[in-house]
PDB file of N, CA and C in Angstrom:
ATOM      1  N   MET A   1      -4.573  -0.875   4.531  1.00  0.00           N
ATOM      2  CA  MET A   1      -4.457  -0.460   3.405  1.00  0.00           C
ATOM      3  C   MET A   1      -5.579  -0.962   2.625  1.00  0.00           C
ATOM      4  N   LYS A   2      -6.293   0.077   2.025  1.00  0.00           N
ATOM      5  CA  LYS A   2      -7.523  -0.318   1.118  1.00  0.00           C
ATOM      6  C   LYS A   2      -7.282  -0.856  -0.188  1.00  0.00           C
ATOM      7  N   LYS A   3      -7.840  -1.894  -0.781  1.00  0.00           N
ATOM      8  CA  LYS A   3      -7.417  -2.545  -1.980  1.00  0.00           C
ATOM      9  C   LYS A   3      -7.787  -1.547  -3.001  1.00  0.00           C
ATOM     10  N   GLN A   4      -6.625  -1.230  -3.772  1.00  0.00           N
ATOM     11  CA  GLN A   4      -6.616  -0.086  -4.729  1.00  0.00           C
ATOM     12  C   GLN A   4      -6.425  -0.929  -6.164  1.00  0.00           C
ATOM     13  N   SER A   5      -7.045  -0.638  -6.971  1.00  0.00           N
ATOM     14  CA  SER A   5      -6.772  -1.177  -8.504  1.00  0.00           C
ATOM     15  C   SER A   5      -6.421  -0.080  -9.339  1.00  0.00           C
ATOM     16  N   PHE A   6      -5.246  -0.281  -9.688  1.00  0.00           N
ATOM     17  CA  PHE A   6      -4.407   0.753 -10.540  1.00  0.00           C
ATOM     18  C   PHE A   6      -4.765   0.614 -12.014  1.00  0.00           C
ATOM     19  N   LYS A   7      -5.274   1.492 -12.705  1.00  0.00           N
ATOM     20  CA  LYS A   7      -5.704   1.461 -14.060  1.00  0.00           C
ATOM     21  C   LYS A   7      -4.635   2.345 -14.694  1.00  0.00           C
ATOM     22  N   MET A   8      -4.741   2.267 -16.162  1.00  0.00           N
ATOM     23  CA  MET A   8      -3.915   3.074 -16.851  1.00  0.00           C
ATOM     24  C   MET A   8      -4.150   4.450 -16.881  1.00  0.00           C
ATOM     25  N   PRO A   9      -3.343   5.356 -16.755  1.00  0.00           N
ATOM     26  CA  PRO A   9      -3.350   6.700 -16.461  1.00  0.00           C
ATOM     27  C   PRO A   9      -3.902   7.221 -17.999  1.00  0.00           C
ATOM     28  N   LYS A  10      -4.580   8.411 -17.705  1.00  0.00           N
ATOM     29  CA  LYS A  10      -5.209   9.168 -18.942  1.00  0.00           C
ATOM     30  C   LYS A  10      -3.892   9.898 -19.198  1.00  0.00           C
ATOM     31  N   LYS A  11      -3.674   9.837 -20.827  1.00  0.00           N
ATOM     32  CA  LYS A  11      -2.920  10.751 -21.202  1.00  0.00           C
ATOM     33  C   LYS A  11      -3.211  12.172 -21.410  1.00  0.00           C
ATOM     34  N   ILE A  12      -2.409  13.025 -21.334  1.00  0.00           N
ATOM     35  CA  ILE A  12      -2.579  14.425 -21.247  1.00  0.00           C
ATOM     36  C   ILE A  12      -1.315  15.035 -21.709  1.00  0.00           C
ATOM     37  N   LYS A  13      -1.377  16.024 -22.767  1.00  0.00           N
ATOM     38  CA  LYS A  13      -0.251  16.757 -23.244  1.00  0.00           C
ATOM     39  C   LYS A  13       0.219  17.808 -22.158  1.00  0.00           C
ATOM     40  N   ALA A  14       1.360  18.021 -22.105  1.00  0.00           N
ATOM     41  CA  ALA A  14       2.155  18.912 -21.168  1.00  0.00           C
ATOM     42  C   ALA A  14       1.399  20.390 -21.370  1.00  0.00           C
ATOM     43  N   ALA A  15       1.086  20.854 -22.216  1.00  0.00           N
ATOM     44  CA  ALA A  15       0.476  22.159 -22.632  1.00  0.00           C
ATOM     45  C   ALA A  15      -0.924  22.142 -21.832  1.00  0.00           C
ATOM     46  N   GLU A  16      -1.623  21.087 -22.211  1.00  0.00           N
ATOM     47  CA  GLU A  16      -2.861  21.000 -21.532  1.00  0.00           C
ATOM     48  C   GLU A  16      -3.114  20.941 -20.112  1.00  0.00           C
ATOM     49  N   ALA A  17      -1.916  19.907 -19.549  1.00  0.00           N
ATOM     50  CA  ALA A  17      -1.889  19.993 -18.271  1.00  0.00           C
ATOM     51  C   ALA A  17      -1.595  21.070 -17.708  1.00  0.00           C
ATOM     52  N   ARG A  18      -0.812  22.010 -18.122  1.00  0.00           N
ATOM     53  CA  ARG A  18      -0.383  23.322 -17.560  1.00  0.00           C
ATOM     54  C   ARG A  18      -1.486  24.192 -17.473  1.00  0.00           C
ATOM     55  N   ILE A  19      -2.278  24.194 -18.459  1.00  0.00           N
ATOM     56  CA  ILE A  19      -3.741  25.035 -18.688  1.00  0.00           C
ATOM     57  C   ILE A  19      -4.724  24.645 -17.609  1.00  0.00           C
ATOM     58  N   LYS A  20      -4.691  23.268 -17.383  1.00  0.00           N
ATOM     59  CA  LYS A  20      -5.741  22.654 -16.749  1.00  0.00           C
ATOM     60  C   LYS A  20      -5.050  22.183 -15.252  1.00  0.00           C
ATOM     61  N   PHE A  21      -3.970  22.767 -14.886  1.00  0.00           N
ATOM     62  CA  PHE A  21      -3.210  22.341 -13.634  1.00  0.00           C
ATOM     63  C   PHE A  21      -4.078  22.167 -12.379  1.00  0.00           C
ATOM     64  N   GLY A  22      -5.116  23.008 -12.114  1.00  0.00           N
ATOM     65  CA  GLY A  22      -5.721  22.848 -10.995  1.00  0.00           C
ATOM     66  C   GLY A  22      -6.748  21.873 -10.996  1.00  0.00           C
ATOM     67  N   GLU A  23      -7.231  21.643 -12.020  1.00  0.00           N
ATOM     68  CA  GLU A  23      -8.336  20.637 -12.404  1.00  0.00           C
ATOM     69  C   GLU A  23      -7.789  19.274 -12.336  1.00  0.00           C
ATOM     70  N   VAL A  24      -6.546  19.196 -12.948  1.00  0.00           N
ATOM     71  CA  VAL A  24      -5.774  18.074 -12.795  1.00  0.00           C
ATOM     72  C   VAL A  24      -5.523  17.351 -11.462  1.00  0.00           C
ATOM     73  N   ILE A  25      -4.795  18.390 -10.705  1.00  0.00           N
ATOM     74  CA  ILE A  25      -4.657  17.768  -9.236  1.00  0.00           C
ATOM     75  C   ILE A  25      -5.588  17.557  -8.537  1.00  0.00           C
ATOM     76  N   ASP A  26      -6.789  18.407  -8.745  1.00  0.00           N
ATOM     77  CA  ASP A  26      -7.838  18.078  -7.947  1.00  0.00           C
ATOM     78  C   ASP A  26      -8.443  16.581  -8.423  1.00  0.00           C
ATOM     79  N   THR A  27      -8.513  16.405  -9.698  1.00  0.00           N
ATOM     80  CA  THR A  27      -9.074  15.218  -9.969  1.00  0.00           C
ATOM     81  C   THR A  27      -8.341  13.842  -9.623  1.00  0.00           C
ATOM     82  N   ALA A  28      -6.975  14.113  -9.650  1.00  0.00           N
ATOM     83  CA  ALA A  28      -6.019  13.150  -9.187  1.00  0.00           C
ATOM     84  C   ALA A  28      -6.197  12.763  -7.826  1.00  0.00           C
ATOM     85  N   ARG A  29      -6.342  13.934  -6.971  1.00  0.00           N
ATOM     86  CA  ARG A  29      -6.505  13.772  -5.561  1.00  0.00           C
ATOM     87  C   ARG A  29      -8.015  13.179  -5.088  1.00  0.00           C
ATOM     88  N   TYR A  30      -8.780  13.954  -5.702  1.00  0.00           N
ATOM     89  CA  TYR A  30     -10.327  13.404  -5.152  1.00  0.00           C
ATOM     90  C   TYR A  30     -11.117  12.407  -5.904  1.00  0.00           C
ATOM     91  N   ALA A  31     -10.857  12.290  -7.259  1.00  0.00           N
ATOM     92  CA  ALA A  31     -11.270  11.238  -8.160  1.00  0.00           C
ATOM     93  C   ALA A  31     -10.438  10.016  -8.332  1.00  0.00           C
ATOM     94  N   HIS A  32      -9.294  10.156  -7.824  1.00  0.00           N
ATOM     95  CA  HIS A  32      -8.195   8.930  -8.134  1.00  0.00           C
ATOM     96  C   HIS A  32      -7.894   8.855  -9.555  1.00  0.00           C
ATOM     97  N   ASN A  33      -8.051   9.920 -10.341  1.00  0.00           N
ATOM     98  CA  ASN A  33      -7.472  10.131 -11.677  1.00  0.00           C
ATOM     99  C   ASN A  33      -6.006   9.794 -11.736  1.00  0.00           C
ATOM    100  N   GLN A  34      -5.407   9.341 -12.568  1.00  0.00           N
ATOM    101  CA  GLN A  34      -3.976   9.366 -12.836  1.00  0.00           C
ATOM    102  C   GLN A  34      -3.844   9.755 -14.250  1.00  0.00           C
ATOM    103  N   TYR A  35      -2.733  10.587 -14.329  1.00  0.00           N
ATOM    104  CA  TYR A  35      -2.318  11.214 -15.665  1.00  0.00           C
ATOM    105  C   TYR A  35      -0.960  10.839 -16.168  1.00  0.00           C
ATOM    106  N   LEU A  36      -0.743  10.750 -17.342  1.00  0.00           N
ATOM    107  CA  LEU A  36       0.439  10.358 -17.885  1.00  0.00           C
ATOM    108  C   LEU A  36       0.683  11.612 -18.756  1.00  0.00           C
ATOM    109  N   VAL A  37       1.707  12.372 -18.507  1.00  0.00           N
ATOM    110  CA  VAL A  37       1.911  13.845 -18.932  1.00  0.00           C
ATOM    111  C   VAL A  37       2.905  13.423 -20.245  1.00  0.00           C
ATOM    112  N   THR A  38       2.409  14.063 -21.431  1.00  0.00           N
ATOM    113  CA  THR A  38       3.489  13.675 -22.610  1.00  0.00           C
ATOM    114  C   THR A  38       3.848  15.123 -23.045  1.00  0.00           C
ATOM    115  N   LYS A  39       5.065  15.014 -23.512  1.00  0.00           N
ATOM    116  CA  LYS A  39       5.683  16.164 -24.262  1.00  0.00           C
ATOM    117  C   LYS A  39       6.092  15.883 -25.813  1.00  0.00           C
ATOM    118  N   ALA A  40       5.863  16.385 -26.648  1.00  0.00           N
ATOM    119  CA  ALA A  40       6.072  15.851 -28.178  1.00  0.00           C
ATOM    120  C   ALA A  40       5.871  14.457 -28.218  1.00  0.00           C
ATOM    121  N   GLY A  41       4.685  14.046 -27.727  1.00  0.00           N
ATOM    122  CA  GLY A  41       4.289  12.631 -27.741  1.00  0.00           C
ATOM    123  C   GLY A  41       5.004  11.432 -26.962  1.00  0.00           C
ATOM    124  N   LYS A  42       6.187  12.113 -26.075  1.00  0.00           N
ATOM    125  CA  LYS A  42       6.700  10.974 -25.360  1.00  0.00           C
ATOM    126  C   LYS A  42       6.235  11.155 -23.846  1.00  0.00           C
ATOM    127  N   PRO A  43       6.127  10.161 -23.104  1.00  0.00           N
ATOM    128  CA  PRO A  43       5.636  10.085 -21.826  1.00  0.00           C
ATOM    129  C   PRO A  43       6.724  10.611 -20.819  1.00  0.00           C
ATOM    130  N   MET A  44       6.506  11.776 -20.142  1.00  0.00           N
ATOM    131  CA  MET A  44       7.318  12.417 -19.421  1.00  0.00           C
ATOM    132  C   MET A  44       7.158  12.227 -17.701  1.00  0.00           C
ATOM    133  N   VAL A  45       6.209  12.449 -17.337  1.00  0.00           N
ATOM    134  CA  VAL A  45       5.832  12.163 -15.885  1.00  0.00           C
ATOM    135  C   VAL A  45       4.432  11.638 -15.631  1.00  0.00           C
ATOM    136  N   VAL A  46       4.161  10.997 -14.560  1.00  0.00           N
ATOM    137  CA  VAL A  46       3.025  10.705 -14.068  1.00  0.00           C
ATOM    138  C   VAL A  46       2.323  11.383 -12.931  1.00  0.00           C
ATOM    139  N   ILE A  47       0.960  11.966 -13.032  1.00  0.00           N
ATOM    140  CA  ILE A  47       0.608  12.518 -11.716  1.00  0.00           C
ATOM    141  C   ILE A  47      -0.545  11.793 -11.177  1.00  0.00           C
ATOM    142  N   LEU A  48      -0.380  11.608  -9.884  1.00  0.00           N
ATOM    143  CA  LEU A  48      -1.461  10.889  -9.154  1.00  0.00           C
ATOM    144  C   LEU A  48      -1.605  11.435  -7.849  1.00  0.00           C
ATOM    145  N   GLY A  49      -2.683  11.150  -7.274  1.00  0.00           N
ATOM    146  CA  GLY A  49      -3.116  11.769  -5.779  1.00  0.00           C
ATOM    147  C   GLY A  49      -1.971  11.206  -4.761  1.00  0.00           C
ATOM    148  N   ILE A  50      -2.083  11.734  -3.704  1.00  0.00           N
ATOM    149  CA  ILE A  50      -1.272  11.476  -2.442  1.00  0.00           C
ATOM    150  C   ILE A  50      -1.389   9.921  -2.037  1.00  0.00           C
ATOM    151  N   GLU A  51      -2.905   9.876  -1.844  1.00  0.00           N
ATOM    152  CA  GLU A  51      -3.288   8.394  -1.366  1.00  0.00           C
ATOM    153  C   GLU A  51      -3.111   7.498  -2.192  1.00  0.00           C
ATOM    154  N   ASP A  52      -3.255   7.727  -3.422  1.00  0.00           N
ATOM    155  CA  ASP A  52      -2.873   6.794  -4.576  1.00  0.00           C
ATOM    156  C   ASP A  52      -1.299   6.268  -4.470  1.00  0.00           C
ATOM    157  N   TYR A  53      -0.602   7.325  -4.193  1.00  0.00           N
ATOM    158  CA  TYR A  53       0.836   7.183  -4.297  1.00  0.00           C
ATOM    159  C   TYR A  53       1.146   6.334  -3.103  1.00  0.00           C
ATOM    160  N   LYS A  54       0.638   6.701  -1.861  1.00  0.00           N
ATOM    161  CA  LYS A  54       0.788   5.888  -0.856  1.00  0.00           C
ATOM    162  C   LYS A  54       0.576   4.558  -0.878  1.00  0.00           C
ATOM    163  N   ASP A  55      -0.766   4.329  -1.327  1.00  0.00           N
ATOM    164  CA  ASP A  55      -1.146   2.822  -1.680  1.00  0.00           C
ATOM    165  C   ASP A  55      -0.154   2.258  -2.565  1.00  0.00           C
ATOM    166  N   MET A  56       0.503   2.802  -3.541  1.00  0.00           N
ATOM    167  CA  MET A  56       1.166   2.172  -4.503  1.00  0.00           C
ATOM    168  C   MET A  56       2.459   1.689  -3.804  1.00  0.00           C
ATOM    169  N   ILE A  57       3.062   2.776  -2.979  1.00  0.00           N
ATOM    170  CA  ILE A  57       4.239   2.394  -2.321  1.00  0.00           C
ATOM    171  C   ILE A  57       4.239   1.313  -1.292  1.00  0.00           C
ATOM    172  N   ASP A  58       2.994   1.324  -0.405  1.00  0.00           N
ATOM    173  CA  ASP A  58       2.617   0.177   0.560  1.00  0.00           C
ATOM    174  C   ASP A  58       2.494  -1.173  -0.264  1.00  0.00           C
ATOM    175  N   MET A  59       1.929  -1.089  -1.422  1.00  0.00           N
ATOM    176  CA  MET A  59       1.816  -2.305  -2.230  1.00  0.00           C
ATOM    177  C   MET A  59       3.207  -2.911  -2.565  1.00  0.00           C
ATOM    178  N   ILE A  60       4.068  -2.069  -3.140  1.00  0.00           N
ATOM    179  CA  ILE A  60       5.453  -2.267  -3.641  1.00  0.00           C
ATOM    180  C   ILE A  60       6.076  -2.791  -2.339  1.00  0.00           C
ATOM    181  N   ASP A  61       6.105  -2.209  -1.403  1.00  0.00           N
ATOM    182  CA  ASP A  61       6.754  -2.658  -0.074  1.00  0.00           C
ATOM    183  C   ASP A  61       6.495  -4.070   0.538  1.00  0.00           C
ATOM    184  N   THR A  62       4.995  -4.358   0.213  1.00  0.00           N
ATOM    185  CA  THR A  62       4.500  -5.716   0.716  1.00  0.00           C
ATOM    186  C   THR A  62       4.964  -6.741  -0.226  1.00  0.00           C
ATOM    187  N   MET A  63       4.835  -6.359  -1.486  1.00  0.00           N
ATOM    188  CA  MET A  63       5.378  -7.452  -2.488  1.00  0.00           C
ATOM    189  C   MET A  63       6.902  -7.598  -2.314  1.00  0.00           C
ATOM    190  N   ALA A  64       7.706  -6.590  -2.049  1.00  0.00           N
ATOM    191  CA  ALA A  64       9.120  -6.750  -1.729  1.00  0.00           C
ATOM    192  C   ALA A  64       9.289  -7.705  -0.470  1.00  0.00           C
ATOM    193  N   GLU A  65       8.401  -7.629   0.465  1.00  0.00           N
ATOM    194  CA  GLU A  65       8.571  -8.334   1.758  1.00  0.00           C
ATOM    195  C   GLU A  65       8.204  -9.788   1.374  1.00  0.00           C
ATOM    196  N   GLN A  66       7.260  -9.985   0.720  1.00  0.00           N
ATOM    197  CA  GLN A  66       6.703 -11.213   0.396  1.00  0.00           C
ATOM    198  C   GLN A  66       7.669 -12.032  -0.492  1.00  0.00           C
ATOM    199  N   LEU A  67       8.360 -11.376  -1.286  1.00  0.00           N
ATOM    200  CA  LEU A  67       9.479 -12.044  -2.244  1.00  0.00           C
ATOM    201  C   LEU A  67      10.728 -12.249  -1.297  1.00  0.00           C
ATOM    202  N   ASP A  68      10.900 -11.673  -0.282  1.00  0.00           N
ATOM    203  CA  ASP A  68      11.964 -11.968   0.633  1.00  0.00           C
ATOM    204  C   ASP A  68      12.144 -13.488   1.175  1.00  0.00           C
ATOM    205  N   PRO A  69      13.292 -14.021   0.835  1.00  0.00           N
ATOM    206  CA  PRO A  69      13.325 -15.398   1.423  1.00  0.00           C
ATOM    207  C   PRO A  69      13.188 -15.597   2.748  1.00  0.00           C
ATOM    208  N   LYS A  70      13.779 -14.736   3.618  1.00  0.00           N
ATOM    209  CA  LYS A  70      13.581 -14.601   4.995  1.00  0.00           C
ATOM    210  C   LYS A  70      12.139 -14.819   5.486  1.00  0.00           C
ATOM    211  N   PHE A  71      11.528 -13.892   4.711  1.00  0.00           N
ATOM    212  CA  PHE A  71      10.052 -13.922   5.209  1.00  0.00           C
ATOM    213  C   PHE A  71       9.260 -15.018   4.821  1.00  0.00           C
ATOM    214  N   GLN A  72       9.535 -15.542   3.772  1.00  0.00           N
ATOM    215  CA  GLN A  72       8.825 -16.873   3.448  1.00  0.00           C
ATOM    216  C   GLN A  72       9.232 -17.845   4.252  1.00  0.00           C
ATOM    217  N   GLU A  73      10.352 -18.085   4.888  1.00  0.00           N
ATOM    218  CA  GLU A  73      11.031 -18.955   5.695  1.00  0.00           C
ATOM    219  C   GLU A  73      10.085 -18.655   7.091  1.00  0.00           C
ATOM    220  N   GLU A  74      10.040 -17.601   7.441  1.00  0.00           N
ATOM    221  CA  GLU A  74       9.422 -17.254   8.595  1.00  0.00           C
ATOM    222  C   GLU A  74       7.849 -17.545   8.696  1.00  0.00           C
ATOM    223  N   LEU A  75       7.285 -17.222   7.420  1.00  0.00           N
ATOM    224  CA  LEU A  75       6.006 -17.613   7.077  1.00  0.00           C
ATOM    225  C   LEU A  75       5.630 -19.122   7.359  1.00  0.00           C
ATOM    226  N   LYS A  76       6.514 -19.759   6.662  1.00  0.00           N
ATOM    227  CA  LYS A  76       6.524 -21.298   6.771  1.00  0.00           C
ATOM    228  C   LYS A  76       6.520 -21.783   8.057  1.00  0.00           C
ATOM    229  N   THR A  77       7.432 -21.165   8.966  1.00  0.00           N
ATOM    230  CA  THR A  77       7.536 -21.740  10.236  1.00  0.00           C
ATOM    231  C   THR A  77       6.482 -21.392  11.190  1.00  0.00           C
ATOM    232  N   SER A  78       5.758 -20.188  10.901  1.00  0.00           N
ATOM    233  CA  SER A  78       4.541 -19.783  11.636  1.00  0.00           C
ATOM    234  C   SER A  78       3.657 -20.684  11.377  1.00  0.00           C
ATOM    235  N   ARG A  79       3.300 -21.084   9.918  1.00  0.00           N
ATOM    236  CA  ARG A  79       2.239 -21.940   9.601  1.00  0.00           C
ATOM    237  C   ARG A  79       2.312 -23.343  10.297  1.00  0.00           C
ATOM    238  N   LYS A  80       3.466 -23.583  10.374  1.00  0.00           N
ATOM    239  CA  LYS A  80       3.916 -25.060  11.139  1.00  0.00           C
ATOM    240  C   LYS A  80       3.488 -24.908  12.622  1.00  0.00           C
ATOM    241  N   GLU A  81       3.989 -23.853  13.224  1.00  0.00           N
ATOM    242  CA  GLU A  81       3.624 -23.708  14.758  1.00  0.00           C
ATOM    243  C   GLU A  81       2.021 -23.692  15.045  1.00  0.00           C
ATOM    244  N   TYR A  82       1.460 -23.011  13.875  1.00  0.00           N
ATOM    245  CA  TYR A  82       0.024 -22.983  14.081  1.00  0.00           C
ATOM    246  C   TYR A  82      -0.636 -24.273  13.800  1.00  0.00           C
ATOM    247  N   GLU A  83      -0.250 -25.020  12.982  1.00  0.00           N
ATOM    248  CA  GLU A  83      -0.729 -26.273  12.785  1.00  0.00           C
ATOM    249  C   GLU A  83      -0.647 -27.304  13.879  1.00  0.00           C
ATOM    250  N   GLU A  84       0.507 -27.075  14.480  1.00  0.00           N
ATOM    251  CA  GLU A  84       0.994 -27.852  15.544  1.00  0.00           C
ATOM    252  C   GLU A  84       0.645 -27.403  16.904  1.00  0.00           C
ATOM    253  N   LYS A  85      -0.299 -26.265  16.917  1.00  0.00           N
ATOM    254  CA  LYS A  85      -1.005 -25.622  18.063  1.00  0.00           C
ATOM    255  C   LYS A  85       0.158 -25.210  19.138  1.00  0.00           C
ATOM    256  N   LYS A  86       1.084 -24.702  18.499  1.00  0.00           N
ATOM    257  CA  LYS A  86       2.274 -24.160  19.356  1.00  0.00           C
ATOM    258  C   LYS A  86       1.926 -22.475  19.625  1.00  0.00           C
ATOM    259  N   VAL A  87       0.932 -22.301  18.916  1.00  0.00           N
ATOM    260  CA  VAL A  87       0.789 -20.794  19.272  1.00  0.00           C
ATOM    261  C   VAL A  87      -0.709 -20.582  19.932  1.00  0.00           C
ATOM    262  N   GLY A  88      -0.730 -19.532  20.690  1.00  0.00           N
ATOM    263  CA  GLY A  88      -1.940 -19.293  21.107  1.00  0.00           C
ATOM    264  C   GLY A  88      -3.032 -18.423  20.567  1.00  0.00           C
ATOM    265  N   THR A  89      -4.164 -18.387  20.969  1.00  0.00           N
ATOM    266  CA  THR A  89      -5.153 -17.631  20.431  1.00  0.00           C
ATOM    267  C   THR A  89      -5.088 -16.108  20.859  1.00  0.00           C
ATOM    268  N   ILE A  90      -6.009 -15.165  20.071  1.00  0.00           N
ATOM    269  CA  ILE A  90      -5.846 -13.871  20.764  1.00  0.00           C
ATOM    270  C   ILE A  90      -6.360 -13.573  22.057  1.00  0.00           C
ATOM    271  N   GLU A  91      -7.273 -14.580  22.443  1.00  0.00           N
ATOM    272  CA  GLU A  91      -7.700 -14.582  23.897  1.00  0.00           C
ATOM    273  C   GLU A  91      -6.790 -14.883  24.837  1.00  0.00           C
ATOM    274  N   ASP A  92      -5.788 -15.860  24.450  1.00  0.00           N
ATOM    275  CA  ASP A  92      -4.673 -15.869  25.456  1.00  0.00           C
ATOM    276  C   ASP A  92      -3.573 -14.703  25.407  1.00  0.00           C
ATOM    277  N   ILE A  93      -3.564 -14.202  24.307  1.00  0.00           N
ATOM    278  CA  ILE A  93      -2.712 -12.846  24.388  1.00  0.00           C
ATOM    279  C   ILE A  93      -3.203 -11.921  25.243  1.00  0.00           C
ATOM    280  N   TYR A  94      -4.511 -11.703  25.221  1.00  0.00           N
ATOM    281  CA  TYR A  94      -5.323 -10.758  26.110  1.00  0.00           C
ATOM    282  C   TYR A  94      -5.153 -11.380  27.591  1.00  0.00           C
ATOM    283  N   LYS A  95      -5.389 -12.316  27.894  1.00  0.00           N
ATOM    284  CA  LYS A  95      -5.057 -13.030  29.332  1.00  0.00           C
ATOM    285  C   LYS A  95      -3.640 -12.626  29.734  1.00  0.00           C
ATOM    286  N   THR A  96      -2.846 -12.862  28.794  1.00  0.00           N
ATOM    287  CA  THR A  96      -1.354 -12.529  29.245  1.00  0.00           C
ATOM    288  C   THR A  96      -1.242 -10.976  29.756  1.00  0.00           C
ATOM    289  N   LEU A  97      -1.789 -10.259  28.928  1.00  0.00           N
ATOM    290  CA  LEU A  97      -1.628  -8.770  28.998  1.00  0.00           C
ATOM    291  C   LEU A  97      -2.299  -8.594  30.293  1.00  0.00           C
ATOM    292  N   ARG A  98      -3.554  -8.894  30.415  1.00  0.00           N
ATOM    293  CA  ARG A  98      -4.170  -8.436  31.721  1.00  0.00           C
ATOM    294  C   ARG A  98      -3.530  -9.005  32.983  1.00  0.00           C
ATOM    295  N   ARG A  99      -2.771 -10.243  32.999  1.00  0.00           N
ATOM    296  CA  ARG A  99      -1.999 -10.630  34.135  1.00  0.00           C
ATOM    297  C   ARG A  99      -0.901  -9.617  34.351  1.00  0.00           C
ATOM    298  N   LYS A 100      -0.234  -9.347  33.186  1.00  0.00           N
ATOM    299  CA  LYS A 100       0.966  -8.279  33.337  1.00  0.00           C
ATOM    300  C   LYS A 100       0.472  -6.915  33.714  1.00  0.00           C
ATOM    301  N   GLU A 101      -0.648  -6.441  33.365  1.00  0.00           N
ATOM    302  CA  GLU A 101      -1.176  -5.229  33.770  1.00  0.00           C
ATOM    303  C   GLU A 101      -1.444  -5.070  35.267  1.00  0.00           C
ATOM    304  N   LYS A 102      -2.134  -6.102  35.721  1.00  0.00           N
ATOM    305  CA  LYS A 102      -2.325  -6.384  37.231  1.00  0.00           C
ATOM    306  C   LYS A 102      -0.951  -6.581  38.019  1.00  0.00           C
ATOM    307  N   TYR A 103       0.133  -7.128  37.661  1.00  0.00           N
ATOM    308  CA  TYR A 103       1.299  -7.460  38.106  1.00  0.00           C
ATOM    309  C   TYR A 103       2.039  -5.829  38.299  1.00  0.00           C
ATOM    310  N   LEU A 104       1.916  -5.239  37.096  1.00  0.00           N
ATOM    311  CA  LEU A 104       2.544  -3.963  37.289  1.00  0.00           C
ATOM    312  C   LEU A 104       1.788  -2.742  37.755  1.00  0.00           C
ATOM    313  N   ALA A 105       0.622  -2.862  38.099  1.00  0.00           N
ATOM    314  CA  ALA A 105      -0.072  -2.009  38.730  1.00  0.00           C
ATOM    315  C   ALA A 105       0.161  -1.901  40.278  1.00  0.00           C
TER     316      ALA A 105
END
């Protein structure tokens, strides 16, 4: 996931958004503009490009995982195992995989 900084969306009236809809969706998709569509001065909907939406969902999922007590406990255990050298290196993993490939061949 690329680092995405979410900025405040640009306000646009619903009537203007309707007239400029093609431009709005193009700039949302390609220029990463985000729009807050208002009607009678009240916020109604947000328009953002699909990649920005996916990034936002990924970020929310990651934050939810990090707040999960089970995840925090697993992370603490992993750190402890790493510090106690109970885990191997990536090279160890590759060696194990190569041995298994030879065994299965």
